[in-house]
């Protein structure tokens, strides 16, 4: 044998770039941020300061079968083609008015590369310092 040549595919992959891309897709979603990154798009949170300019809100129900009581609010984009969510948010009625839960979707018109449908469910719980975390 005169020589051997070996090449590996991992020599040609940008692992940092792949990690960054996967973080954008599978990273944590925090609805308390003004905007939420999903793939290559940023979506305005329904509880952002500017939310009332871009979302419609409908009080759907008061849930008295849970402690503390919560209100269920339907959120819909004013313009269906904007990068906005649709779904429900649940607000606690214990005086904190904290976001307790969110069930959000996006529609096809928002065009996130290869994503046809996306459902996000966020559950928040209160810690000893009375802060809410998912």
PDB file of C-alpha atoms in Angstrom:
ATOM      1  CA  UNK A   1       0.000   0.000   0.000  1.00  0.00           C
ATOM      2  CA  UNK A   2       1.458   3.311  -1.053  1.00  0.00           C
ATOM      3  CA  UNK A   3      -0.922   5.628   0.751  1.00  0.00           C
ATOM      4  CA  UNK A   4      -4.344   6.092   2.180  1.00  0.00           C
ATOM      5  CA  UNK A   5      -6.642   9.073   1.864  1.00  0.00           C
ATOM      6  CA  UNK A   6      -9.515   9.471   4.236  1.00  0.00           C
ATOM      7  CA  UNK A   7     -12.057  12.259   4.440  1.00  0.00           C
ATOM      8  CA  UNK A   8     -14.827  12.718   6.958  1.00  0.00           C
ATOM      9  CA  UNK A   9     -18.001  14.697   6.552  1.00  0.00           C
ATOM     10  CA  UNK A  10     -17.652  16.337   9.984  1.00  0.00           C
ATOM     11  CA  UNK A  11     -14.613  18.212   8.691  1.00  0.00           C
ATOM     12  CA  UNK A  12     -16.909  20.168   6.391  1.00  0.00           C
ATOM     13  CA  UNK A  13     -19.768  20.893   8.785  1.00  0.00           C
ATOM     14  CA  UNK A  14     -20.070  24.172  10.625  1.00  0.00           C
ATOM     15  CA  UNK A  15     -21.044  22.736  14.003  1.00  0.00           C
ATOM     16  CA  UNK A  16     -21.396  26.163  15.640  1.00  0.00           C
ATOM     17  CA  UNK A  17     -23.754  27.261  12.873  1.00  0.00           C
ATOM     18  CA  UNK A  18     -25.809  24.087  13.193  1.00  0.00           C
ATOM     19  CA  UNK A  19     -26.024  24.491  16.976  1.00  0.00           C
ATOM     20  CA  UNK A  20     -27.136  28.109  16.610  1.00  0.00           C
ATOM     21  CA  UNK A  21     -29.804  27.154  14.063  1.00  0.00           C
ATOM     22  CA  UNK A  22     -31.142  24.341  16.274  1.00  0.00           C
ATOM     23  CA  UNK A  23     -31.245  26.721  19.250  1.00  0.00           C
ATOM     24  CA  UNK A  24     -33.434  29.066  17.193  1.00  0.00           C
ATOM     25  CA  UNK A  25     -35.825  26.243  16.353  1.00  0.00           C
ATOM     26  CA  UNK A  26     -35.874  24.355  19.646  1.00  0.00           C
ATOM     27  CA  UNK A  27     -34.893  27.147  22.032  1.00  0.00           C
ATOM     28  CA  UNK A  28     -37.015  28.302  24.914  1.00  0.00           C
ATOM     29  CA  UNK A  29     -40.088  30.374  24.179  1.00  0.00           C
ATOM     30  CA  UNK A  30     -40.700  33.210  26.626  1.00  0.00           C
ATOM     31  CA  UNK A  31     -43.968  34.998  25.985  1.00  0.00           C
ATOM     32  CA  UNK A  32     -42.946  37.683  28.499  1.00  0.00           C
ATOM     33  CA  UNK A  33     -40.377  38.899  25.941  1.00  0.00           C
ATOM     34  CA  UNK A  34     -41.605  41.585  23.548  1.00  0.00           C
ATOM     35  CA  UNK A  35     -40.955  39.307  20.607  1.00  0.00           C
ATOM     36  CA  UNK A  36     -40.441  35.571  20.321  1.00  0.00           C
ATOM     37  CA  UNK A  37     -37.921  34.088  17.869  1.00  0.00           C
ATOM     38  CA  UNK A  38     -39.133  31.060  15.935  1.00  0.00           C
ATOM     39  CA  UNK A  39     -36.811  29.907  13.194  1.00  0.00           C
ATOM     40  CA  UNK A  40     -35.862  32.901  11.106  1.00  0.00           C
ATOM     41  CA  UNK A  41     -38.887  34.999  12.156  1.00  0.00           C
ATOM     42  CA  UNK A  42     -39.747  37.078  15.193  1.00  0.00           C
ATOM     43  CA  UNK A  43     -43.321  37.101  16.501  1.00  0.00           C
ATOM     44  CA  UNK A  44     -44.775  39.885  18.632  1.00  0.00           C
ATOM     45  CA  UNK A  45     -45.940  38.536  21.977  1.00  0.00           C
ATOM     46  CA  UNK A  46     -49.661  39.000  22.705  1.00  0.00           C
ATOM     47  CA  UNK A  47     -48.755  40.468  26.103  1.00  0.00           C
ATOM     48  CA  UNK A  48     -46.204  42.938  24.716  1.00  0.00           C
ATOM     49  CA  UNK A  49     -46.789  46.649  25.289  1.00  0.00           C
ATOM     50  CA  UNK A  50     -47.681  47.079  21.600  1.00  0.00           C
ATOM     51  CA  UNK A  51     -49.895  43.986  21.626  1.00  0.00           C
ATOM     52  CA  UNK A  52     -53.151  45.947  21.667  1.00  0.00           C
ATOM     53  CA  UNK A  53     -52.193  47.591  18.368  1.00  0.00           C
ATOM     54  CA  UNK A  54     -51.720  44.262  16.603  1.00  0.00           C
ATOM     55  CA  UNK A  55     -53.986  41.779  18.406  1.00  0.00           C
ATOM     56  CA  UNK A  56     -57.700  41.489  19.099  1.00  0.00           C
ATOM     57  CA  UNK A  57     -58.603  40.163  22.561  1.00  0.00           C
ATOM     58  CA  UNK A  58     -61.822  38.396  23.531  1.00  0.00           C
ATOM     59  CA  UNK A  59     -62.760  37.412  27.079  1.00  0.00           C
ATOM     60  CA  UNK A  60     -63.988  33.843  26.621  1.00  0.00           C
ATOM     61  CA  UNK A  61     -64.493  32.411  30.089  1.00  0.00           C
ATOM     62  CA  UNK A  62     -63.819  32.719  33.799  1.00  0.00           C
ATOM     63  CA  UNK A  63     -62.482  29.433  35.131  1.00  0.00           C
ATOM     64  CA  UNK A  64     -63.663  28.924  38.695  1.00  0.00           C
ATOM     65  CA  UNK A  65     -62.846  25.213  38.894  1.00  0.00           C
ATOM     66  CA  UNK A  66     -59.148  25.959  39.530  1.00  0.00           C
ATOM     67  CA  UNK A  67     -57.378  27.815  42.323  1.00  0.00           C
ATOM     68  CA  UNK A  68     -56.757  30.647  41.859  1.00  0.00           C
ATOM     69  CA  UNK A  69     -59.508  31.524  39.427  1.00  0.00           C
ATOM     70  CA  UNK A  70     -58.356  32.381  35.914  1.00  0.00           C
ATOM     71  CA  UNK A  71     -59.748  34.142  32.871  1.00  0.00           C
ATOM     72  CA  UNK A  72     -59.401  32.617  29.428  1.00  0.00           C
ATOM     73  CA  UNK A  73     -58.712  35.200  26.738  1.00  0.00           C
ATOM     74  CA  UNK A  74     -58.735  34.517  22.991  1.00  0.00           C
ATOM     75  CA  UNK A  75     -56.019  36.380  21.061  1.00  0.00           C
ATOM     76  CA  UNK A  76     -56.187  36.869  17.294  1.00  0.00           C
ATOM     77  CA  UNK A  77     -54.036  38.910  14.933  1.00  0.00           C
ATOM     78  CA  UNK A  78     -55.649  42.001  13.441  1.00  0.00           C
ATOM     79  CA  UNK A  79     -53.839  41.149  10.193  1.00  0.00           C
ATOM     80  CA  UNK A  80     -53.622  37.396   9.471  1.00  0.00           C
ATOM     81  CA  UNK A  81     -50.405  37.800   7.453  1.00  0.00           C
ATOM     82  CA  UNK A  82     -48.383  39.489  10.204  1.00  0.00           C
ATOM     83  CA  UNK A  83     -45.976  37.461  12.337  1.00  0.00           C
ATOM     84  CA  UNK A  84     -48.426  37.059  15.214  1.00  0.00           C
ATOM     85  CA  UNK A  85     -49.926  34.264  17.282  1.00  0.00           C
ATOM     86  CA  UNK A  86     -53.494  33.006  17.611  1.00  0.00           C
ATOM     87  CA  UNK A  87     -54.797  31.117  20.600  1.00  0.00           C
ATOM     88  CA  UNK A  88     -55.580  31.492  24.271  1.00  0.00           C
ATOM     89  CA  UNK A  89     -53.882  33.046  27.256  1.00  0.00           C
ATOM     90  CA  UNK A  90     -54.910  32.381  30.846  1.00  0.00           C
ATOM     91  CA  UNK A  91     -54.538  35.136  33.437  1.00  0.00           C
ATOM     92  CA  UNK A  92     -54.664  34.540  37.200  1.00  0.00           C
ATOM     93  CA  UNK A  93     -57.321  36.411  39.191  1.00  0.00           C
ATOM     94  CA  UNK A  94     -55.467  36.366  42.504  1.00  0.00           C
ATOM     95  CA  UNK A  95     -54.340  39.996  42.362  1.00  0.00           C
ATOM     96  CA  UNK A  96     -51.072  39.219  40.578  1.00  0.00           C
ATOM     97  CA  UNK A  97     -52.762  39.033  37.137  1.00  0.00           C
ATOM     98  CA  UNK A  98     -49.849  36.858  36.058  1.00  0.00           C
ATOM     99  CA  UNK A  99     -49.894  34.802  32.899  1.00  0.00           C
ATOM    100  CA  UNK A 100     -50.626  31.255  34.023  1.00  0.00           C
ATOM    101  CA  UNK A 101     -50.798  29.424  30.698  1.00  0.00           C
ATOM    102  CA  UNK A 102     -50.682  30.062  26.952  1.00  0.00           C
ATOM    103  CA  UNK A 103     -51.842  27.910  24.041  1.00  0.00           C
ATOM    104  CA  UNK A 104     -50.640  29.530  20.830  1.00  0.00           C
ATOM    105  CA  UNK A 105     -50.463  28.670  17.142  1.00  0.00           C
ATOM    106  CA  UNK A 106     -49.255  30.337  13.979  1.00  0.00           C
ATOM    107  CA  UNK A 107     -50.865  30.193  10.555  1.00  0.00           C
ATOM    108  CA  UNK A 108     -49.373  29.257   7.187  1.00  0.00           C
ATOM    109  CA  UNK A 109     -49.443  32.848   5.947  1.00  0.00           C
ATOM    110  CA  UNK A 110     -46.602  33.770   8.322  1.00  0.00           C
ATOM    111  CA  UNK A 111     -44.216  31.680   6.187  1.00  0.00           C
ATOM    112  CA  UNK A 112     -41.492  30.187   8.383  1.00  0.00           C
ATOM    113  CA  UNK A 113     -39.472  28.296   5.787  1.00  0.00           C
ATOM    114  CA  UNK A 114     -40.634  24.687   5.976  1.00  0.00           C
ATOM    115  CA  UNK A 115     -42.982  25.007   8.983  1.00  0.00           C
ATOM    116  CA  UNK A 116     -46.619  24.417   8.039  1.00  0.00           C
ATOM    117  CA  UNK A 117     -48.161  24.357  11.509  1.00  0.00           C
ATOM    118  CA  UNK A 118     -46.869  25.072  15.003  1.00  0.00           C
ATOM    119  CA  UNK A 119     -48.550  24.711  18.393  1.00  0.00           C
ATOM    120  CA  UNK A 120     -46.985  26.128  21.541  1.00  0.00           C
ATOM    121  CA  UNK A 121     -48.198  25.343  25.053  1.00  0.00           C
ATOM    122  CA  UNK A 122     -46.602  27.240  27.921  1.00  0.00           C
ATOM    123  CA  UNK A 123     -47.332  26.487  31.578  1.00  0.00           C
ATOM    124  CA  UNK A 124     -46.114  28.831  34.282  1.00  0.00           C
ATOM    125  CA  UNK A 125     -45.787  28.156  37.993  1.00  0.00           C
ATOM    126  CA  UNK A 126     -45.068  30.432  40.909  1.00  0.00           C
ATOM    127  CA  UNK A 127     -41.897  30.041  42.965  1.00  0.00           C
ATOM    128  CA  UNK A 128     -41.299  31.013  46.618  1.00  0.00           C
ATOM    129  CA  UNK A 129     -40.381  34.587  45.625  1.00  0.00           C
ATOM    130  CA  UNK A 130     -43.734  34.904  43.792  1.00  0.00           C
ATOM    131  CA  UNK A 131     -42.121  34.931  40.342  1.00  0.00           C
ATOM    132  CA  UNK A 132     -43.597  32.885  37.503  1.00  0.00           C
ATOM    133  CA  UNK A 133     -41.471  30.567  35.385  1.00  0.00           C
ATOM    134  CA  UNK A 134     -42.217  28.071  32.636  1.00  0.00           C
TER     135      UNK A 134
END
